[in-house]
mmCIF file with all atom_site columns, C-alpha atoms in Angstrom:
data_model
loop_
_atom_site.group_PDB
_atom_site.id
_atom_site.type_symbol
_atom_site.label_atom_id
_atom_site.label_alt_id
_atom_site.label_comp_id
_atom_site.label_asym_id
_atom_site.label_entity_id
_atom_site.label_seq_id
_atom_site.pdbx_PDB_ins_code
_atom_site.Cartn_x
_atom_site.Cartn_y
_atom_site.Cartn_z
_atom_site.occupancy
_atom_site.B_iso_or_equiv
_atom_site.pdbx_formal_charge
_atom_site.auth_seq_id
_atom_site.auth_comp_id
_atom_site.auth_asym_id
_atom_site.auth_atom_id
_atom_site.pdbx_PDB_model_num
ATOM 1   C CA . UNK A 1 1   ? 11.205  1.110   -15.008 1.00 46.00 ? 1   UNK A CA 1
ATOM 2   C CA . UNK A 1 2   ? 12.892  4.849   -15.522 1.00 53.00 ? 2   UNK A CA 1
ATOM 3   C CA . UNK A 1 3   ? 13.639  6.382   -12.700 1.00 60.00 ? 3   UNK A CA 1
ATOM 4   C CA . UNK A 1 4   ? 10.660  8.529   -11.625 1.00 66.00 ? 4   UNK A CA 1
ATOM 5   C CA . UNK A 1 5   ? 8.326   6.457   -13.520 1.00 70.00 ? 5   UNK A CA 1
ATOM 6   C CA . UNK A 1 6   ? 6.393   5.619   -10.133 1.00 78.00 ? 6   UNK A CA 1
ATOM 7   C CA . UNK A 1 7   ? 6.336   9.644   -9.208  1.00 81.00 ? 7   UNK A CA 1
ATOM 8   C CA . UNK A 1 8   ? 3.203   11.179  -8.015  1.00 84.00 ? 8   UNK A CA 1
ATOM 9   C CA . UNK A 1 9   ? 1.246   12.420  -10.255 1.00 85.00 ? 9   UNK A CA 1
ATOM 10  C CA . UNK A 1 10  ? 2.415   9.726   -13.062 1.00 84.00 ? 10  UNK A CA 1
ATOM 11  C CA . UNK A 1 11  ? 0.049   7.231   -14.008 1.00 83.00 ? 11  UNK A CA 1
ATOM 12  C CA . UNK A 1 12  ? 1.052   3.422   -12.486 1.00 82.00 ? 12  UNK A CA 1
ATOM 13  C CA . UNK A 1 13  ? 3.301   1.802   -14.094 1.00 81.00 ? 13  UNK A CA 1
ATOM 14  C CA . UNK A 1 14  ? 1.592   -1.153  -15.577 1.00 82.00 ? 14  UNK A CA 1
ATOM 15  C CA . UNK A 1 15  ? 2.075   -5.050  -14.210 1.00 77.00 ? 15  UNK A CA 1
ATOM 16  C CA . UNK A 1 16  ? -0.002  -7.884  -14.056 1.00 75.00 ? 16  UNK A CA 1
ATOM 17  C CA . UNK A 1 17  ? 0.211   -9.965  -10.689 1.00 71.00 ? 17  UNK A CA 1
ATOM 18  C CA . UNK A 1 18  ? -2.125  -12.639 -9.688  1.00 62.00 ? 18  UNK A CA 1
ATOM 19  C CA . UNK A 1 19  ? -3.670  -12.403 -6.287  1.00 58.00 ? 19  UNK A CA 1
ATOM 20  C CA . UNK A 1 20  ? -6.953  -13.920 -5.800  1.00 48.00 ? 20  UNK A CA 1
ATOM 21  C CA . UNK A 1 21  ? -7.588  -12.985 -9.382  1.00 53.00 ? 21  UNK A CA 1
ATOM 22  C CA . UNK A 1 22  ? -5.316  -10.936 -12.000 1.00 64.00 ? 22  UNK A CA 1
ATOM 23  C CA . UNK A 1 23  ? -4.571  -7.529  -11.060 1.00 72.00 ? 23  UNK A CA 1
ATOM 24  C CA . UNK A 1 24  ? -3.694  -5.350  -14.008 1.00 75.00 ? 24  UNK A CA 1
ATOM 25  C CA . UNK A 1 25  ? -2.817  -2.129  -12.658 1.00 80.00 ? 25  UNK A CA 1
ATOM 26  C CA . UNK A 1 26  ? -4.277  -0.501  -16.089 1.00 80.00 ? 26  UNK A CA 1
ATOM 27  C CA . UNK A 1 27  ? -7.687  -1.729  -15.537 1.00 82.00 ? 27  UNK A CA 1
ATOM 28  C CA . UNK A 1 28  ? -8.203  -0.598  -11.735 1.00 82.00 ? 28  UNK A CA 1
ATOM 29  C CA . UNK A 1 29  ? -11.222 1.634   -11.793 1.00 90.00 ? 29  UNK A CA 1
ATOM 30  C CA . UNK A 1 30  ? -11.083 2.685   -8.102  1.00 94.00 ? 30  UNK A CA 1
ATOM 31  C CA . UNK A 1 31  ? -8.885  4.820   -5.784  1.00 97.00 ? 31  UNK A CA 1
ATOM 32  C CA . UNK A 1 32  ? -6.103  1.771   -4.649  1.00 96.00 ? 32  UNK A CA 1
ATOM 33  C CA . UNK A 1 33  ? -3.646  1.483   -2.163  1.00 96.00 ? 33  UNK A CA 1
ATOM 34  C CA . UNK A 1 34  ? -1.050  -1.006  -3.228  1.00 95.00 ? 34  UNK A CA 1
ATOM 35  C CA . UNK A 1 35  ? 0.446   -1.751  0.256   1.00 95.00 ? 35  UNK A CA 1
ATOM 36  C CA . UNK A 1 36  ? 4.101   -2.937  -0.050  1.00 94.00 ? 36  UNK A CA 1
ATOM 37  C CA . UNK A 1 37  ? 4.943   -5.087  3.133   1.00 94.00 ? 37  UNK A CA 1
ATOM 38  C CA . UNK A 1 38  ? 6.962   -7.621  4.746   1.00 92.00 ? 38  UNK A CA 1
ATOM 39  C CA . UNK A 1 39  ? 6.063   -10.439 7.051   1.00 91.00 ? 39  UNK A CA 1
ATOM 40  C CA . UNK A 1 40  ? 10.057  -9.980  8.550   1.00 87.00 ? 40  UNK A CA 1
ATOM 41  C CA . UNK A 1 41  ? 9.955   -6.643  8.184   1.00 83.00 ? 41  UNK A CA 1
ATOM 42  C CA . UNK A 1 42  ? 11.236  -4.831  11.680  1.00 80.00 ? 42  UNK A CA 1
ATOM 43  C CA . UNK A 1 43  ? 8.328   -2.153  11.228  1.00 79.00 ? 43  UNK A CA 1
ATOM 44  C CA . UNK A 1 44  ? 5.724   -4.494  10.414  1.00 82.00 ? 44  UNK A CA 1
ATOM 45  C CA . UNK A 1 45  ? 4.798   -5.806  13.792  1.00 84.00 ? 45  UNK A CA 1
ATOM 46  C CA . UNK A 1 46  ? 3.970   -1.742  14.787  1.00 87.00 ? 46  UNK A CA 1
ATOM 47  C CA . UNK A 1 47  ? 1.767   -0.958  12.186  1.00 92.00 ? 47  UNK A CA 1
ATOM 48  C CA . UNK A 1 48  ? -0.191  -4.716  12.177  1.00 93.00 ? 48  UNK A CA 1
ATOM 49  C CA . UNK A 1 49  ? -3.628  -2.301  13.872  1.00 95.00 ? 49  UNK A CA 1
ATOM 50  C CA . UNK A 1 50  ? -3.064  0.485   11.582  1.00 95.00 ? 50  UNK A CA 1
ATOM 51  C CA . UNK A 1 51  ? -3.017  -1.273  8.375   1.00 95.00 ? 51  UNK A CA 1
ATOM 52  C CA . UNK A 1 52  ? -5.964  -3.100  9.488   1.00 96.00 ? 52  UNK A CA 1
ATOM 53  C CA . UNK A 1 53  ? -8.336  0.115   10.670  1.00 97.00 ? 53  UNK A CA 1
ATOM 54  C CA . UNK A 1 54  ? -7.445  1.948   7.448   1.00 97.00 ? 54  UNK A CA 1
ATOM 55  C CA . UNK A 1 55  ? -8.198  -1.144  5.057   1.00 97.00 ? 55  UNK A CA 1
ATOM 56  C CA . UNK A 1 56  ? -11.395 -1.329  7.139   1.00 97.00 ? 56  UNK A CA 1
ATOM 57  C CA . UNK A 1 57  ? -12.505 2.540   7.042   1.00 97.00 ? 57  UNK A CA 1
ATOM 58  C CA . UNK A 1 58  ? -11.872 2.954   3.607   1.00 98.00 ? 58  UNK A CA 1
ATOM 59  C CA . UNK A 1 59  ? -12.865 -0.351  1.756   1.00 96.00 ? 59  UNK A CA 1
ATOM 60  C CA . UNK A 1 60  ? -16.184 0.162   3.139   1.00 94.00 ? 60  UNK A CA 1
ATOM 61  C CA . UNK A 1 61  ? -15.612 3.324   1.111   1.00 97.00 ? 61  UNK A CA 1
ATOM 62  C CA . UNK A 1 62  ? -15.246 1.762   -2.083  1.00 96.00 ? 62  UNK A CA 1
ATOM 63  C CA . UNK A 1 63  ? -11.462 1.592   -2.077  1.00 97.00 ? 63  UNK A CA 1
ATOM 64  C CA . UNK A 1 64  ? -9.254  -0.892  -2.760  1.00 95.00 ? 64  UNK A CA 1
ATOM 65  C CA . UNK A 1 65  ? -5.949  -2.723  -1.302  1.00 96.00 ? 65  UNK A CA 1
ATOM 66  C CA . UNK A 1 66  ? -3.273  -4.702  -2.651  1.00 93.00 ? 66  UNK A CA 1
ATOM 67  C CA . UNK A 1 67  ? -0.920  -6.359  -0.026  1.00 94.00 ? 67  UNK A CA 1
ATOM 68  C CA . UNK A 1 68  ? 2.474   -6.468  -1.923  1.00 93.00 ? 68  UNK A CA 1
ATOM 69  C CA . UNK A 1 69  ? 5.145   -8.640  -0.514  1.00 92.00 ? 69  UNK A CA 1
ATOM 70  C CA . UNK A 1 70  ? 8.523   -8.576  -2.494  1.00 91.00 ? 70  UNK A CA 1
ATOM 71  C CA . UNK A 1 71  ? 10.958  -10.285 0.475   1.00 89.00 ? 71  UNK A CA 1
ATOM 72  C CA . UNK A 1 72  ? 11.498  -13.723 -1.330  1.00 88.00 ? 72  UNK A CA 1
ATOM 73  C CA . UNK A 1 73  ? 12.826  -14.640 2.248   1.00 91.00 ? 73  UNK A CA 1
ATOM 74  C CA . UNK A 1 74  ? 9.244   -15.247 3.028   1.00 90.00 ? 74  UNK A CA 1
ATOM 75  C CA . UNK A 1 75  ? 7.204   -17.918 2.539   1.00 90.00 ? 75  UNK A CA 1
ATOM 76  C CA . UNK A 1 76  ? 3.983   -17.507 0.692   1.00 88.00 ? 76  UNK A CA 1
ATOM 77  C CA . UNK A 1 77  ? 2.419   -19.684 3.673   1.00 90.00 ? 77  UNK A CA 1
ATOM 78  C CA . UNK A 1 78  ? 4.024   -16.910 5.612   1.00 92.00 ? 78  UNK A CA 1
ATOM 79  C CA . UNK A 1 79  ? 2.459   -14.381 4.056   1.00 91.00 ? 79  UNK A CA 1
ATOM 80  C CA . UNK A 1 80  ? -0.822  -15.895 3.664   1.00 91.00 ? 80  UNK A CA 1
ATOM 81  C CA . UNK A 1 81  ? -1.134  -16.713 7.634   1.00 93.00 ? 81  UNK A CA 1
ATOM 82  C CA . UNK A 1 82  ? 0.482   -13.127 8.228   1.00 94.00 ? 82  UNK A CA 1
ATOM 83  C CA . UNK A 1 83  ? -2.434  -11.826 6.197   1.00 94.00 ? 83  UNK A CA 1
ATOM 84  C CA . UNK A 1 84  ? -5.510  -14.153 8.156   1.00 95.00 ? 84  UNK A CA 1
ATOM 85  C CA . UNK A 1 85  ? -3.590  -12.944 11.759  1.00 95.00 ? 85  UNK A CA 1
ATOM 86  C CA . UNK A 1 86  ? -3.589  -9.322  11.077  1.00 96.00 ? 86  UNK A CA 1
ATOM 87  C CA . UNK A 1 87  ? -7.452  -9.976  9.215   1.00 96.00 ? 87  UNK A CA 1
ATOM 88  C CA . UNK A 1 88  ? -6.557  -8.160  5.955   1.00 96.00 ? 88  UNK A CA 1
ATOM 89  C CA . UNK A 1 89  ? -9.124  -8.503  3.645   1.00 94.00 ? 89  UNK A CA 1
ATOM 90  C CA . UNK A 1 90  ? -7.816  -7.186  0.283   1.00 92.00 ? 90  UNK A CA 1
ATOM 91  C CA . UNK A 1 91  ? -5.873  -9.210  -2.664  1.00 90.00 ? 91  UNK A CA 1
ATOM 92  C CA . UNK A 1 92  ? -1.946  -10.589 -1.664  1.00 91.00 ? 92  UNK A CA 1
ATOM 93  C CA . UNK A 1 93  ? 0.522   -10.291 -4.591  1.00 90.00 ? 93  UNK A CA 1
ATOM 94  C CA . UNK A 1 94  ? 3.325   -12.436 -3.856  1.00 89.00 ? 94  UNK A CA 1
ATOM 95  C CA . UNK A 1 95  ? 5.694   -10.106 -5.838  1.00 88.00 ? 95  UNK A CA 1
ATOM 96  C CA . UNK A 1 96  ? 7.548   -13.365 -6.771  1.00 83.00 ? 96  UNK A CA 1
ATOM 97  C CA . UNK A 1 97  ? 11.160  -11.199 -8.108  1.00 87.00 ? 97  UNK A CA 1
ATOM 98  C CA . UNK A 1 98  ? 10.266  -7.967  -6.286  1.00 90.00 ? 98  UNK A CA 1
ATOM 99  C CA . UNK A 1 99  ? 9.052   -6.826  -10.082 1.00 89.00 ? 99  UNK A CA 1
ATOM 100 C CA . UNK A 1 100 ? 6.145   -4.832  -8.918  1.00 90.00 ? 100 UNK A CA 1
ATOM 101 C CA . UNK A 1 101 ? 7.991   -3.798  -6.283  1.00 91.00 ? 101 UNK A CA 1
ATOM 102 C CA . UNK A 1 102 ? 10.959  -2.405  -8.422  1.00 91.00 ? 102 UNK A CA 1
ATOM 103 C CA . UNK A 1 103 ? 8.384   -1.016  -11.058 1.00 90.00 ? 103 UNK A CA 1
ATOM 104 C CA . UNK A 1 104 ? 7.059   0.988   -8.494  1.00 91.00 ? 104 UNK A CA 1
ATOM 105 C CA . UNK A 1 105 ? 10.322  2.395   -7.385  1.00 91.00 ? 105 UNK A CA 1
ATOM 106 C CA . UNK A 1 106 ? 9.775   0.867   -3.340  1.00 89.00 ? 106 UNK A CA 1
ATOM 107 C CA . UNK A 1 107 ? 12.985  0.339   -1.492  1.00 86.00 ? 107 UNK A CA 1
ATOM 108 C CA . UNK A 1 108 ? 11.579  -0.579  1.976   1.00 84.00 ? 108 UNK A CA 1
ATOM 109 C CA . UNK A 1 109 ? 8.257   -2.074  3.083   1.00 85.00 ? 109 UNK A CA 1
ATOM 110 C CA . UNK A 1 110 ? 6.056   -0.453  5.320   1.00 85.00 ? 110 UNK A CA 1
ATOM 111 C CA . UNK A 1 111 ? 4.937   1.884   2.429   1.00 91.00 ? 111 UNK A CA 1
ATOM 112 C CA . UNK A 1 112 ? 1.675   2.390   0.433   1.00 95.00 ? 112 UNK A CA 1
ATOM 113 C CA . UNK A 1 113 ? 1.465   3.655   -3.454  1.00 96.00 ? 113 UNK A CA 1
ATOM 114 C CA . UNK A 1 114 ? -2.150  5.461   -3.844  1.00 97.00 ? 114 UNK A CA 1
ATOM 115 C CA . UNK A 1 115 ? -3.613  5.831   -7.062  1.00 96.00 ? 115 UNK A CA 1
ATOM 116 C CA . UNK A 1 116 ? -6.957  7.491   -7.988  1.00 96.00 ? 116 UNK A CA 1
ATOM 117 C CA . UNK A 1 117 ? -9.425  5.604   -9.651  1.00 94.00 ? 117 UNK A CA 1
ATOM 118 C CA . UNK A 1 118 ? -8.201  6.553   -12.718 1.00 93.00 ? 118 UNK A CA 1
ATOM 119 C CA . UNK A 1 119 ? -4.924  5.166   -11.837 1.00 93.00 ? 119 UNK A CA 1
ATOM 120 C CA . UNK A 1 120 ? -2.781  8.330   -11.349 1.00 95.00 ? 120 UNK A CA 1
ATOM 121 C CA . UNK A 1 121 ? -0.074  8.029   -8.381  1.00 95.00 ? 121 UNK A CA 1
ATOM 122 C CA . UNK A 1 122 ? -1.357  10.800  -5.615  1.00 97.00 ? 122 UNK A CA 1
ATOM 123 C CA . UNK A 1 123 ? 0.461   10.071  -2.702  1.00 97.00 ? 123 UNK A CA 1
ATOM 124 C CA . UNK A 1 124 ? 3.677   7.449   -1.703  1.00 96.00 ? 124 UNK A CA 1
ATOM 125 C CA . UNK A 1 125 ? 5.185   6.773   1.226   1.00 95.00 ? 125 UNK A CA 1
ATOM 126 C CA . UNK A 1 126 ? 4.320   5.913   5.056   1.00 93.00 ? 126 UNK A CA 1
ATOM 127 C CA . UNK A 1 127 ? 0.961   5.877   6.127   1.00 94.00 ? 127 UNK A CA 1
ATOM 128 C CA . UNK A 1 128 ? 1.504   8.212   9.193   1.00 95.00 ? 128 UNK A CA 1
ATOM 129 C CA . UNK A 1 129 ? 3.763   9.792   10.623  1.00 94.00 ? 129 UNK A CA 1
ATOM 130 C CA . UNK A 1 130 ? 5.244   8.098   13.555  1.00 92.00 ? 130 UNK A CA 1
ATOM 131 C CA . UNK A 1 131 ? 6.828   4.133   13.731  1.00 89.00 ? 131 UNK A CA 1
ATOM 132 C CA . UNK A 1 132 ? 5.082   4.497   17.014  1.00 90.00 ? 132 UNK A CA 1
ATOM 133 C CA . UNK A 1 133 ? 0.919   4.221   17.275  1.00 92.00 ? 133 UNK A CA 1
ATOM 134 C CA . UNK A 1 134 ? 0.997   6.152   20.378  1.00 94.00 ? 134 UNK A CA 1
ATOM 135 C CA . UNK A 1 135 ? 2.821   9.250   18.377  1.00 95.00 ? 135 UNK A CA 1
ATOM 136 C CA . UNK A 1 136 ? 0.907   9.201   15.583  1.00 95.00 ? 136 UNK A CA 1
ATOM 137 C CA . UNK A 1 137 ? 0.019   13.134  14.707  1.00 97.00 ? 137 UNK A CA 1
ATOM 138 C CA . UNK A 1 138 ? -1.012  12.876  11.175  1.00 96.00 ? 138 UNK A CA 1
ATOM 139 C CA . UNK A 1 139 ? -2.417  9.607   9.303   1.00 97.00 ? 139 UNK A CA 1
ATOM 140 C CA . UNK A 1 140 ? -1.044  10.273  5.416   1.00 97.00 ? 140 UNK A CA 1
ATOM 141 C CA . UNK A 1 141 ? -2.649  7.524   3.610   1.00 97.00 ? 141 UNK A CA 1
ATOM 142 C CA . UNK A 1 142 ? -6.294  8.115   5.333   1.00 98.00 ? 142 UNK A CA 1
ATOM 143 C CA . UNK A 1 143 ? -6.187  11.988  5.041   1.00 98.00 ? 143 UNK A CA 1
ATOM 144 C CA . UNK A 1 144 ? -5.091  10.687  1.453   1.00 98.00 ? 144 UNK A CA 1
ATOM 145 C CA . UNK A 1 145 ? -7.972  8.859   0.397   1.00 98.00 ? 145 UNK A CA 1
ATOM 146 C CA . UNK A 1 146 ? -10.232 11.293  2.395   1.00 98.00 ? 146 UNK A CA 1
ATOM 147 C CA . UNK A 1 147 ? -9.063  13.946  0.096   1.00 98.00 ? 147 UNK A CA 1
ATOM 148 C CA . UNK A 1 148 ? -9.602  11.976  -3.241  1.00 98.00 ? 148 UNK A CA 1
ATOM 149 C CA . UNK A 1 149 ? -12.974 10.316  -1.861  1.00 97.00 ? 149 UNK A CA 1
ATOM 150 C CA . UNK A 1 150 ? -14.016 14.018  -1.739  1.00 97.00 ? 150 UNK A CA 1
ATOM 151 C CA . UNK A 1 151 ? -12.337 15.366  -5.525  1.00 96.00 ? 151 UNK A CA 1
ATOM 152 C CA . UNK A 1 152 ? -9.672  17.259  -3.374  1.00 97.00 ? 152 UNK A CA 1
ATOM 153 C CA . UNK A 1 153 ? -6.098  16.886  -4.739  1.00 96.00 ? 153 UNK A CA 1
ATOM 154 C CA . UNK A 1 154 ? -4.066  15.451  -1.979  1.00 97.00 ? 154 UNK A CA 1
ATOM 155 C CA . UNK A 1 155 ? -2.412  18.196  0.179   1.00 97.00 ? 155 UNK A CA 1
ATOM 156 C CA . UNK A 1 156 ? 0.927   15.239  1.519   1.00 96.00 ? 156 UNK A CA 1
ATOM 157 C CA . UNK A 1 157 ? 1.699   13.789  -1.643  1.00 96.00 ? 157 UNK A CA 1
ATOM 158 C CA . UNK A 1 158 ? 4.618   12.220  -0.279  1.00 95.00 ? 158 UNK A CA 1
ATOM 159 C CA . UNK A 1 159 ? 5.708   11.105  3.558   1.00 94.00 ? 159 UNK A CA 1
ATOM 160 C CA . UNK A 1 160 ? 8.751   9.322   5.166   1.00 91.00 ? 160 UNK A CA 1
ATOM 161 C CA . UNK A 1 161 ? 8.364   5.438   5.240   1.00 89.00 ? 161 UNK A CA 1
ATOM 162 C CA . UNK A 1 162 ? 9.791   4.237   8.604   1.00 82.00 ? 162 UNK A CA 1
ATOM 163 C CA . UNK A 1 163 ? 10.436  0.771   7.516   1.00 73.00 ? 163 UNK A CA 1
#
């Protein structure tokens, strides 16, 4: 991908990945966080609650989640039983090469891409603000959503990722 293809305000760039069916990033009709995680990440054990209470708030919303794992250290049976553990309910891409990943211009896990539902990038980055729940001040990726639920461009297009 060029650098700053995966910018906000760009469109996603385009991938096919199968999760529990083919995702084709072109043909995703509804605001999406693509969720780029790691079952060994150091990061990932602290935010295990928080990923689950937003995917819960906002699917029954009518959004949708993609959990993206590009560490090819891990196991697909890792991921799998890291996903039933944590009770995620949207699609795993095993991001066999890191390709979405890469295309999407991730360096860490622990981050979220959100697109609107017509699959323009409107925020990247952490989900909150703080590695630790108990100093969490500001949750990005939920004020996020809120604000494209509503037709509100998103005031924190961009936030730190702590992984």
């Amino acid at each position: 991908a060029p650098q700053d293809a995966a910018k906000v305000g760009a469109k996603i760039p385009a991938f096919t990945a199968t999760a529990v069916a083919t995702v084709d990033s072109r043909d995703v009709k509804v605001p999406t966080g693509y969720m780029i995680v790691g079952v060994n990440c150091g990061s990932t054990p602290a935010y295990e609650r928080r990923f689950k209470a937003v995917e819960d708030e906002f699917r029954a919303k009518g959004v949708d989640f993609f959990w993206v794992f590009p560490n090819k250290t891990e196991t697909l049976e890792a991921k799998q039983a890291w996903m039933k553990k944590v009770g995620l309910k949207g699609a795993m891409i095993d991001d066999v090469g890191a390709k979405i990943t890469q295309a999407l211009e991730c360096k860490n896990t622990a981050q979220v891409i959100l697109t609107d539902k017509d699959g323009n990038i409107v925020f990247r980055g952490g989900i909150d603000d703080s590695r630790d729940e108990a100093g969490v001040k500001r949750r990005h990726l939920a004020e996020a959503i809120k604000e494209v639920l509503a037709g509100k461009p998103v005031s924190t297009t961009t936030a730190k990722a702590f992984g």
